[in-house]
Coordinates of C-alpha atoms and ligand atoms in Angstrom, one line a residue:
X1 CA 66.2 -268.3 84.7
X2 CA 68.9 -270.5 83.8
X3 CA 71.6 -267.6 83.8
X4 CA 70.6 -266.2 86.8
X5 CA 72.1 -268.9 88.9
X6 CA 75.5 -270.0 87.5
X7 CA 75.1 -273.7 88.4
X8 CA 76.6 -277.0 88.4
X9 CA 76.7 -278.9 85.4
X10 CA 74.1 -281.2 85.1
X11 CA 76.1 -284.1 84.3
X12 CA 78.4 -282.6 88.1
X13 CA 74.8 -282.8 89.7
X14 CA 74.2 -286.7 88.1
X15 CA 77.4 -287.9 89.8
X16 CA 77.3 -286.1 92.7
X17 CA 74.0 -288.0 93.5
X18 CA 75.6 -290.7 92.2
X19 CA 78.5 -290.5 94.7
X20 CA 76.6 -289.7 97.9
X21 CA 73.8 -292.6 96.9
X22 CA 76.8 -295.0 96.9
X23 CA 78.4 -294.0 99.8
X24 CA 75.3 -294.6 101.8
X25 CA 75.7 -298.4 100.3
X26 CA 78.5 -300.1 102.1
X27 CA 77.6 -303.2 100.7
X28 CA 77.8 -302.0 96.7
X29 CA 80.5 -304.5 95.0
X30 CA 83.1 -301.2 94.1
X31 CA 83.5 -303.1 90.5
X32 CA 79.8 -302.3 90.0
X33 CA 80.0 -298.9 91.4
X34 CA 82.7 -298.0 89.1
X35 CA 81.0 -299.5 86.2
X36 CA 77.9 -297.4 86.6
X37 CA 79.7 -294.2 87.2
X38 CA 80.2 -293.8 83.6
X39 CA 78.0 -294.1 80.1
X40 CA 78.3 -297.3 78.4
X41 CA 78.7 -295.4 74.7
X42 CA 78.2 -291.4 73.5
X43 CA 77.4 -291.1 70.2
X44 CA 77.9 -287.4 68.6
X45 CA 76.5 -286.7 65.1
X46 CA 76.9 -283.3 63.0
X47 CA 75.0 -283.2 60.0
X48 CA 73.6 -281.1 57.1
X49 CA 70.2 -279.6 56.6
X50 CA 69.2 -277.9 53.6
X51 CA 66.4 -275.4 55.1
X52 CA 63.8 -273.7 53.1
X53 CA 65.7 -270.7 52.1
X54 CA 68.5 -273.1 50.2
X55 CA 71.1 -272.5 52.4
X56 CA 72.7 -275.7 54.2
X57 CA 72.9 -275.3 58.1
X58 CA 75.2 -278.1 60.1
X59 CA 73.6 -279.4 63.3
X60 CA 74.8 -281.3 66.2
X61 CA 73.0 -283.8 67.9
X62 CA 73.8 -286.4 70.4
X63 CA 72.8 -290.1 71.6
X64 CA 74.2 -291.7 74.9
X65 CA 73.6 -295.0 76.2
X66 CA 74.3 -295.3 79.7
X67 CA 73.8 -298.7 80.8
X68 CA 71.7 -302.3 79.1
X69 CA 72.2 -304.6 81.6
X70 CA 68.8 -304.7 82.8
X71 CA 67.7 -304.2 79.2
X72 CA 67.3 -302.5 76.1
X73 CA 67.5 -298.9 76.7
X74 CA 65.1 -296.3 76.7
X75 CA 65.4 -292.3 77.1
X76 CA 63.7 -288.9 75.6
X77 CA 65.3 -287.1 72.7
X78 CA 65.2 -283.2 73.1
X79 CA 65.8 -280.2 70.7
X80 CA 66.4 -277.1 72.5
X81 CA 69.4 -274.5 72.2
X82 CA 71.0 -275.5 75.4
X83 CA 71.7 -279.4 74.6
X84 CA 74.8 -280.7 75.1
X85 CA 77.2 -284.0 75.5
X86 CA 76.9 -283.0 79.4
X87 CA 73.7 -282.8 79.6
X88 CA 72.2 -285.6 77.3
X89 CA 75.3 -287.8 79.8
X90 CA 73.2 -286.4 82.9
X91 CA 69.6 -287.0 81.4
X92 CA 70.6 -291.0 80.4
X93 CA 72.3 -291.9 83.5
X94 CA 68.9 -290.5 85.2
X95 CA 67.1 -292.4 82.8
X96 CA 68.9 -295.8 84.0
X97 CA 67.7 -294.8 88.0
X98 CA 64.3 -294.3 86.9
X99 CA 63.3 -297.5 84.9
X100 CA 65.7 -299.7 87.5
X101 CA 63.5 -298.0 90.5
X102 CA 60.1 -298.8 88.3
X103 CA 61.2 -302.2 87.6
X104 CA 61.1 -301.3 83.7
X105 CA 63.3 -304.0 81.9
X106 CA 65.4 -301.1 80.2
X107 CA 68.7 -299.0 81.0
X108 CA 68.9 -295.4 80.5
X109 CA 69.5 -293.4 77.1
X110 CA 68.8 -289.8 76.2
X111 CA 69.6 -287.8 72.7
X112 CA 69.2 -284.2 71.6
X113 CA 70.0 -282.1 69.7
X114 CA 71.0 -278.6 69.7
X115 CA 68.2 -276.4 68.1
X116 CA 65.7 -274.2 68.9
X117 CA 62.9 -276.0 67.2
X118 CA 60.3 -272.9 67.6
X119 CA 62.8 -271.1 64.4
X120 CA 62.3 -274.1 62.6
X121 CA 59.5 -274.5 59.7
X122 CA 57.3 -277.5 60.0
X123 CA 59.3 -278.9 56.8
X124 CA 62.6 -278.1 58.1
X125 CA 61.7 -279.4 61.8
X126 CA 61.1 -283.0 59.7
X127 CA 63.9 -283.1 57.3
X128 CA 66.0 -282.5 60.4
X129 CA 64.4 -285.0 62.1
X130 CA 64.9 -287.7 59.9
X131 CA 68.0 -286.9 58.9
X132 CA 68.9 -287.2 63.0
X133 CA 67.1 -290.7 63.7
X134 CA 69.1 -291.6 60.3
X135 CA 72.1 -290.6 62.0
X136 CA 71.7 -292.7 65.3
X137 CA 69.9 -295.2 63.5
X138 CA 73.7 -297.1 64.1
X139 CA 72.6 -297.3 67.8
X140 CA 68.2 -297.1 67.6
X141 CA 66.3 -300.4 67.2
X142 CA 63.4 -301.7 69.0
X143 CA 65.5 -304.6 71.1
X144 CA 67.9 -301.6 71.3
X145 CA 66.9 -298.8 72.1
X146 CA 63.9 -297.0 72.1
X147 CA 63.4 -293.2 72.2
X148 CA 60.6 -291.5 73.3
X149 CA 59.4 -287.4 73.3
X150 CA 61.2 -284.9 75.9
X151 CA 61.7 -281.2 76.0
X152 CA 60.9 -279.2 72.1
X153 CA 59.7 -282.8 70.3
X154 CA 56.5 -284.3 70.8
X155 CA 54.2 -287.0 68.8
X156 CA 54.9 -285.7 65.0
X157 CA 58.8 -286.0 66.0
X158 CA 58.4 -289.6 66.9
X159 CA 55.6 -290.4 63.9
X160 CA 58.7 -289.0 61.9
X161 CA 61.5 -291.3 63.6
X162 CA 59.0 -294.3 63.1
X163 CA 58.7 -293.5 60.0
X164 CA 62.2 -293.0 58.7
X165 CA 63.5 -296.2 60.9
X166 CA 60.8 -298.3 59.0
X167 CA 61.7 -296.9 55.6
X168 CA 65.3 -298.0 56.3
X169 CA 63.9 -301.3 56.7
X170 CA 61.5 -301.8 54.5
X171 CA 58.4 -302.5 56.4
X172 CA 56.6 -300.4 59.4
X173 CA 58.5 -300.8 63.0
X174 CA 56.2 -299.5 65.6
X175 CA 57.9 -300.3 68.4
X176 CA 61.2 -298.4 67.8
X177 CA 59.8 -295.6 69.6
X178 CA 57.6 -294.1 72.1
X179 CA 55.3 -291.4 72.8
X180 CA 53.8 -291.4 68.9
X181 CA 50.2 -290.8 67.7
X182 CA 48.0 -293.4 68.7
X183 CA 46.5 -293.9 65.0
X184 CA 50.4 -295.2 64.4
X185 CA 50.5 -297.6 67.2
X186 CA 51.0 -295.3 69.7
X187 CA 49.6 -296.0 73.4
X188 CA 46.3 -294.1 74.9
X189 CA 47.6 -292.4 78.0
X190 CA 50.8 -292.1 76.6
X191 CA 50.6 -288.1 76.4
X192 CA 49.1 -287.2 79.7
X193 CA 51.5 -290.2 81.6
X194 CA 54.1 -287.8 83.0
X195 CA 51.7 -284.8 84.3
X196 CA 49.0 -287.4 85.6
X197 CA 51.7 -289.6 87.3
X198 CA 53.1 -286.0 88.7
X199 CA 49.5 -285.8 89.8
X200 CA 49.2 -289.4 91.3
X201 CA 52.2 -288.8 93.3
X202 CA 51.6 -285.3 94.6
X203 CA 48.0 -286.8 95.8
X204 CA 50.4 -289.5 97.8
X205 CA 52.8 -286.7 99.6
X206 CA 49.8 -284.7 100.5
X207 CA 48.1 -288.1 101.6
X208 CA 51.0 -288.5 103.5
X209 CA 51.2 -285.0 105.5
X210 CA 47.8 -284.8 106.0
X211 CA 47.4 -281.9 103.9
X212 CA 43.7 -282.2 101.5
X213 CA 44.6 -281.6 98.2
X214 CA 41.1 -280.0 97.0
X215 CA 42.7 -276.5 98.2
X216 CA 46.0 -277.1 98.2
X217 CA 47.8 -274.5 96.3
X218 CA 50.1 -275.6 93.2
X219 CA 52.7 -273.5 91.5
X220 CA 53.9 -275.4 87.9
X221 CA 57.4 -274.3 86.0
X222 CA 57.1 -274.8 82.7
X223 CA 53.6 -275.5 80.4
X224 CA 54.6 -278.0 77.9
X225 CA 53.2 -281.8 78.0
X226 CA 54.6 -282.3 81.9
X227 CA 53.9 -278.9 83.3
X228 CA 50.4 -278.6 81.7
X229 CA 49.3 -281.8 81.8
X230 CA 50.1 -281.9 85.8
X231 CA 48.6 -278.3 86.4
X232 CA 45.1 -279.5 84.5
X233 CA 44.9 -282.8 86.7
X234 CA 46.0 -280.8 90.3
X235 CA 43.3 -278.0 88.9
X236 CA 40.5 -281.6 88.3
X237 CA 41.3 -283.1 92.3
X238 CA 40.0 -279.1 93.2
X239 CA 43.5 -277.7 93.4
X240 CA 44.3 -274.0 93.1
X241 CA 47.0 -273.4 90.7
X242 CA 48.0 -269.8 91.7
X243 CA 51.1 -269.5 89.0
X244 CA 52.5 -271.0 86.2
X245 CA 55.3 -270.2 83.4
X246 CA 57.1 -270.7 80.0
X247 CA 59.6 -270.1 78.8
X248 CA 58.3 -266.4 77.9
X249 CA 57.6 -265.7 81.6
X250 CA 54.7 -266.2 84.4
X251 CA 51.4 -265.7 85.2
X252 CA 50.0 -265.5 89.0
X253 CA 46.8 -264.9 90.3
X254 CA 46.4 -265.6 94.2
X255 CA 42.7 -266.8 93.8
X256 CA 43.3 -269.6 91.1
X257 CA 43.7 -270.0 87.2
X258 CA 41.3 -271.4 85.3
X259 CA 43.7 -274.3 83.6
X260 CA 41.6 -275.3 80.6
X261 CA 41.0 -271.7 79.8
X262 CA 44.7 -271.2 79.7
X263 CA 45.1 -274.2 77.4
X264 CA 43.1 -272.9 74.7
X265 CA 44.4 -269.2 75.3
X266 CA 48.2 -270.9 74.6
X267 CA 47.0 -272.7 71.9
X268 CA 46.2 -269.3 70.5
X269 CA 48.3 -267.0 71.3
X270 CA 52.0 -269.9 72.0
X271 CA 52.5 -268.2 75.1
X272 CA 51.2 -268.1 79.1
X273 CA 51.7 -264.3 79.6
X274 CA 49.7 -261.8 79.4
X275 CA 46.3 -263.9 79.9
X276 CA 43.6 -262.0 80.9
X277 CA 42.8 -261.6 85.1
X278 CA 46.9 -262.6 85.9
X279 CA 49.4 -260.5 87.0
X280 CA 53.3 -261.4 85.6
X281 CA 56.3 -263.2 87.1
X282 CA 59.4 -263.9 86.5
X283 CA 60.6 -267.8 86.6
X284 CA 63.1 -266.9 89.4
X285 CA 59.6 -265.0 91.3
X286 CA 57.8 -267.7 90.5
X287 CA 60.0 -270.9 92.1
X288 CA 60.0 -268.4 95.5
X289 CA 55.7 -267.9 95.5
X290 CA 54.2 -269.3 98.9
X291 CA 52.6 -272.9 97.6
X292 CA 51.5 -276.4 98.9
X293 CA 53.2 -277.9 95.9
X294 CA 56.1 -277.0 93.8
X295 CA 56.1 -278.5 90.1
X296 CA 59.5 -277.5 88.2
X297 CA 58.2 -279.2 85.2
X298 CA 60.4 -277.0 82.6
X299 CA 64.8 -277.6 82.9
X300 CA 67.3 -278.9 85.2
X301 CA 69.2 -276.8 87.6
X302 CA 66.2 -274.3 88.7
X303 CA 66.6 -274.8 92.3
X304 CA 69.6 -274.1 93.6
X305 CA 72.1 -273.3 96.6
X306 CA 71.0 -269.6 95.7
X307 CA 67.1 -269.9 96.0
X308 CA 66.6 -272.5 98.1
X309 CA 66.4 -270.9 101.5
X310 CA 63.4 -268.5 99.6
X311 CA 61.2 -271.6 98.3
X312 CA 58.2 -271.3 100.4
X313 CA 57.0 -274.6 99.4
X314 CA 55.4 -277.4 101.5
X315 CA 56.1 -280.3 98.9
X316 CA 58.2 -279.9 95.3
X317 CA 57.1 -282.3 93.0
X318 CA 59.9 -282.5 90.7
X319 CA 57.7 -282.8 87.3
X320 CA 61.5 -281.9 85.4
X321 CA 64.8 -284.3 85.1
X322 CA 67.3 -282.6 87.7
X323 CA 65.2 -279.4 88.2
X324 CA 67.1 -279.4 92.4
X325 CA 70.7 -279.4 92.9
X326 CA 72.6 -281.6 95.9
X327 CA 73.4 -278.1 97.4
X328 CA 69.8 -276.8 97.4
X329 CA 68.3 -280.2 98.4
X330 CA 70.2 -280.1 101.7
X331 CA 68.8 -276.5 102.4
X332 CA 64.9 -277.6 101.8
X333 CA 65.9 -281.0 103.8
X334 CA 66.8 -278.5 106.8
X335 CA 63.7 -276.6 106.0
X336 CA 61.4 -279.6 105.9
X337 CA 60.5 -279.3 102.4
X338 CA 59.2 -282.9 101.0
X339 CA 60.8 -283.8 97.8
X340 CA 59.0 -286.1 95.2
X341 CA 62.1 -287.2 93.4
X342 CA 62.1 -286.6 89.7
X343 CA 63.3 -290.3 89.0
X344 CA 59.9 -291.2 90.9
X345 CA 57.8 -288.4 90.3
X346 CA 57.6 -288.0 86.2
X347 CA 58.1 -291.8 86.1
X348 CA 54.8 -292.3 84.6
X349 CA 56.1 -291.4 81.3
X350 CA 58.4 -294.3 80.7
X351 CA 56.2 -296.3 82.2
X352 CA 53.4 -296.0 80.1
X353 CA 56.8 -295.6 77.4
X354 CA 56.6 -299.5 78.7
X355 CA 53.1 -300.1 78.3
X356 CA 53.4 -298.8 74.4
X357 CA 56.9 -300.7 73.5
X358 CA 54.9 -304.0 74.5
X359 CA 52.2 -303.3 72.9
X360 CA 53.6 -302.0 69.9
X361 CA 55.7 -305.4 70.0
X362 CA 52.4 -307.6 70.4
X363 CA 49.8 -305.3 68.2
X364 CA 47.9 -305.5 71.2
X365 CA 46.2 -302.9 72.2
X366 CA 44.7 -301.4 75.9
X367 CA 42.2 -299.7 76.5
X368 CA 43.2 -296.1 78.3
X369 CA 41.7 -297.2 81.5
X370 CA 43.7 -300.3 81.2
X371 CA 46.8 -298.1 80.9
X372 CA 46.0 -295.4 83.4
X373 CA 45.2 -297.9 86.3
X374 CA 48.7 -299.9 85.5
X375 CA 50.6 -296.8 85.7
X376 CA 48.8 -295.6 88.8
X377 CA 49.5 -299.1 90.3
X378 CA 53.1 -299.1 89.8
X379 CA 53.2 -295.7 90.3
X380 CA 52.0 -295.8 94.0
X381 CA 54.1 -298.8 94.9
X382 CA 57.2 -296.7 93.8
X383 CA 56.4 -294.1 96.1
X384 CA 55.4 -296.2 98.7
X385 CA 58.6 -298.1 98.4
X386 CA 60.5 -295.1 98.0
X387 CA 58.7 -294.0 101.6
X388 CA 59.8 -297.0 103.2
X389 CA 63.0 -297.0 102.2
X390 CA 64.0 -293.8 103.8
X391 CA 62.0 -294.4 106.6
X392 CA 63.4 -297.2 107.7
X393 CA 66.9 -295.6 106.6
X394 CA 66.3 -292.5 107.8
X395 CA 66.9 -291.3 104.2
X396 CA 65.9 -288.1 102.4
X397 CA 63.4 -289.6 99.1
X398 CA 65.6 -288.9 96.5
X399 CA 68.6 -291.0 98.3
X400 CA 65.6 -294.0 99.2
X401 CA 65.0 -294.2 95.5
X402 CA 68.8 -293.9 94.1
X403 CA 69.9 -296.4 96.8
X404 CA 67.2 -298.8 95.6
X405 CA 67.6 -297.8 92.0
X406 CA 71.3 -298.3 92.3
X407 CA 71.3 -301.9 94.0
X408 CA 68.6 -303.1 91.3
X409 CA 71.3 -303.0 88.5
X410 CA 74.3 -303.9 90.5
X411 CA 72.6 -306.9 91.1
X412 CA 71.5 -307.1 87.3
X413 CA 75.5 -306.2 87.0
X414 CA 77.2 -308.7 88.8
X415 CA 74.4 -311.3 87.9
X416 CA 75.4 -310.8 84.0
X417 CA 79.5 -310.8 85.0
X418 CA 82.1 -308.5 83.3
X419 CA 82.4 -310.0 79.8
X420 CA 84.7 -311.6 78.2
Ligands
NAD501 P1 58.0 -279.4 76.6 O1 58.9 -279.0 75.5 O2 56.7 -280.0 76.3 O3 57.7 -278.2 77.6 C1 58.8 -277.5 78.2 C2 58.2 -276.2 78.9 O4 59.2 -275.6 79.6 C3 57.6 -275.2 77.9 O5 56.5 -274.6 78.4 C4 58.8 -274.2 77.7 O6 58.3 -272.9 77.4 C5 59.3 -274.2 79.2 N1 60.6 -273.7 79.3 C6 61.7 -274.0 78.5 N2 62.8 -273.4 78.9 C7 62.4 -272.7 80.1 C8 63.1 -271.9 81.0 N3 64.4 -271.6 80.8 N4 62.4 -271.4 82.0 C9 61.1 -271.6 82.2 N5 60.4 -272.4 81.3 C10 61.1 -272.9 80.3 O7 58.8 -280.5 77.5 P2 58.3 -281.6 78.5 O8 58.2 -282.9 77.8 O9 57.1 -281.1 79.2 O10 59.5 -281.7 79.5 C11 59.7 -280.9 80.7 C12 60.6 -281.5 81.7 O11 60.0 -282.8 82.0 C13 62.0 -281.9 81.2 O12 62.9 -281.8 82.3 C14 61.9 -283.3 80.8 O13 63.1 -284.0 80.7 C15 61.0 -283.8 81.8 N6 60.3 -285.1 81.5 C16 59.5 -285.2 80.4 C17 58.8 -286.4 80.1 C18 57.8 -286.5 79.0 O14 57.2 -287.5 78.9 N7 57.7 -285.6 78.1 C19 59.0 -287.4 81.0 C20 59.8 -287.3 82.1 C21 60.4 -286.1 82.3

């Protein structure tokens, strides 16, 4: 997918949202505006590995801090073959949007690093771990900055940064990061936020057309924690998810597929294709299929200038970080498509990311319908403030929620004052 549309960098797709938020904000201070244009600090590592065979391999990884002045900040850490300083910029300086539109207390971080973690033995996958989160340790701490799971680590990857963070000090540190195993402190909720807050909000755009969603058909890029998790909750509220995809390729079937089935059949077999009673697509075939709802919930840059004119979708909930470009969201503006913007719509992971920093800090505990009503709470607000906002501006979403997202740490900004 990703080579069939030669696209815009994602960190050229991060600014130029950037750029066209702020010009819609003749009132932005231009000192703050510049200020925010840019990371605060980039951090490269490259480091040795000795994998299972003897040999040592070098890796690269990344950390970038984009802004703390609303907070410590707060940002996925992703291992996947296309990672780079460009991207993990992009993904950091969306992550300070998102928790300053959610009213999170943090800024924006992201690291990565370059791997394909799938050709990585279990024991290789942890040594490299540790000796990464050893490596940024300079810039991770829980009043810091506090990574959570994104695309290729999950809850072992973060039991393993815990871990090595708390052996460098000398006594267990919880709340360093996010999104680990609940018998380590981790959060209920915490794994299903992101695809149930995709849920939530999908619910609220189809609320808002009009449109019921028990029949509403769903289309989902991408089955890891986001696009799973969101297909099995659309397929709960009576949904039909008609196609879905991995990296591998997709599976469609017009009358509906059976998500739970599908779960245990890719717990078997790592893959979606191939299950029994679909037929295949491509991921480019797939982003084009006639739907109610859209969910990109795999890379950035998937909808483009390119394909945008053939998306036959009603609403695209963007489950991914940057999945549309700025040239393909004024295409499906013209066709009437309604966007859930990613920096709203997968919000509910930081924000239950939130939930499981405080209680981490506290050894307090919730109870999962504790969590899960706080995040739908502050998830509907957001949406309904987003709503209002480009109502009453006459805004696409995605430019409501940046403007608002933008002014929050201005004001934080010029607040604070330019030190010294
Ligand atoms: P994941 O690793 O659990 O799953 C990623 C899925 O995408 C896998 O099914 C993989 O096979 C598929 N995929 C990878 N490359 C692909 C390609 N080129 N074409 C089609 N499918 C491909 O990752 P995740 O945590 O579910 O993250 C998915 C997206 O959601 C990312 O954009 C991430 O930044 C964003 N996100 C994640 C969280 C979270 O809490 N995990 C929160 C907010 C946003």
């Amino acid at each position: 997918m990703m080579d069939e549309h030669p696209r815009r960098s994602a960190h050229d797709v991060a600014l130029a949202q950037y750029d066209e938020a702020v010009s819609l904000m003749p009132d932005l201070n231009p000192n703050a505006a510049a200020i925010m244009r840019v990371a605060k600090r980039e951090l490269t590592v490259n480091f040795p590995v000795e994998m299972d065979d003897g040999r040592i391999e070098v890796f690269t990884g990344f950390r970038v801090h984009h802004s703390t002045v609303r907070g410590p900040t707060k940002g996925g850490i992703r291992y996947h073959p296309d990672v780079s300083l460009d991207e993990t910029r992009a993904l950091a300086m969306w992550m300070t949007w998102k928790c300053s539109l959610m009213n999170l207390p943090y800024g924006g971080a992201k690291g990565g690093v370059i791997v394909d973690p799938k050709r990585l033995s279990q024991v290789e996958l942890r040594k490299m771990t540790r000796r990464y989160a050893t490596e940024i340790s300079v810039l991770m701490s829980p009043e810091g900055d506090i990574p959570a799971p994104d695309v290729g680590t999950n809850p072992q990857v973060m039991a393993w940064i815990m871990d090595t963070f708390s052996m460098h000090r000398g006594y267990s540190v919880p709340a360093v990061v996010t999104g680990k195993p609940v018998q380590i402190g981790g959060s209920e909720g915490r794994y299903d936020a992101t695809g149930m807050g995709v849920m939530l909000l999908a619910r609220e755009a189809l609320k808002h057309l009009d449109i019921p969603i028990d029949g509403a058909t769903v289309v989902v890029q991408g089955f890891g924690n986001v696009g799973a998790t969101a297909a099995r909750y659309m397929h709960g509220q009576g949904s039909k998810i008609v196609a879905v995809s991995d990296v591998y390729g997709g599976v469609f079937n017009p009358k509906g597929i059976d998500i739970p089935e599908l779960q245990r059949y890719v717990a078997q077999h790592g893959a979606v294709t191939d299950f029994p009673g679909t037929e295949r697509v491509s991921n480019s075939e797939l982003l084009e299929l006639e739907c109610t709802v859209l969910i990109p919930a795999a890379l950035e840059g998937q909808i483009t200038k390119d394909n945008a004119d053939r998306i036959r979708a009603r609403i695209i909930a963007e489950g991914a970080n940057g999945p549309t470009t700025p040239n393909a969201d004024k295409v499906l503006a013209d066709k009437g498509v309604f966007i859930i913007p990613d920096i709203l719509c997968n919000a509910g992971g930081v924000t239950v990311s939130y939930f499981e920093w405080v209680q981490s800090l506290q050894s307090f505990f919730w109870s999962e319908e504790d969590v899960n009503r706080q995040m739908e709470r502050l998830m509907v607000n957001g949406f309904d403030a987003v709503l209002h906002e480009a109502e009453r501006k006459k805004l696409v979403p995605r430019m409501a929620a940046y403007t608002l997202a933008i002014a929050r740490v201005a004001e934080a900004l010029e607040l604070r004052g330019v030190y010294p």
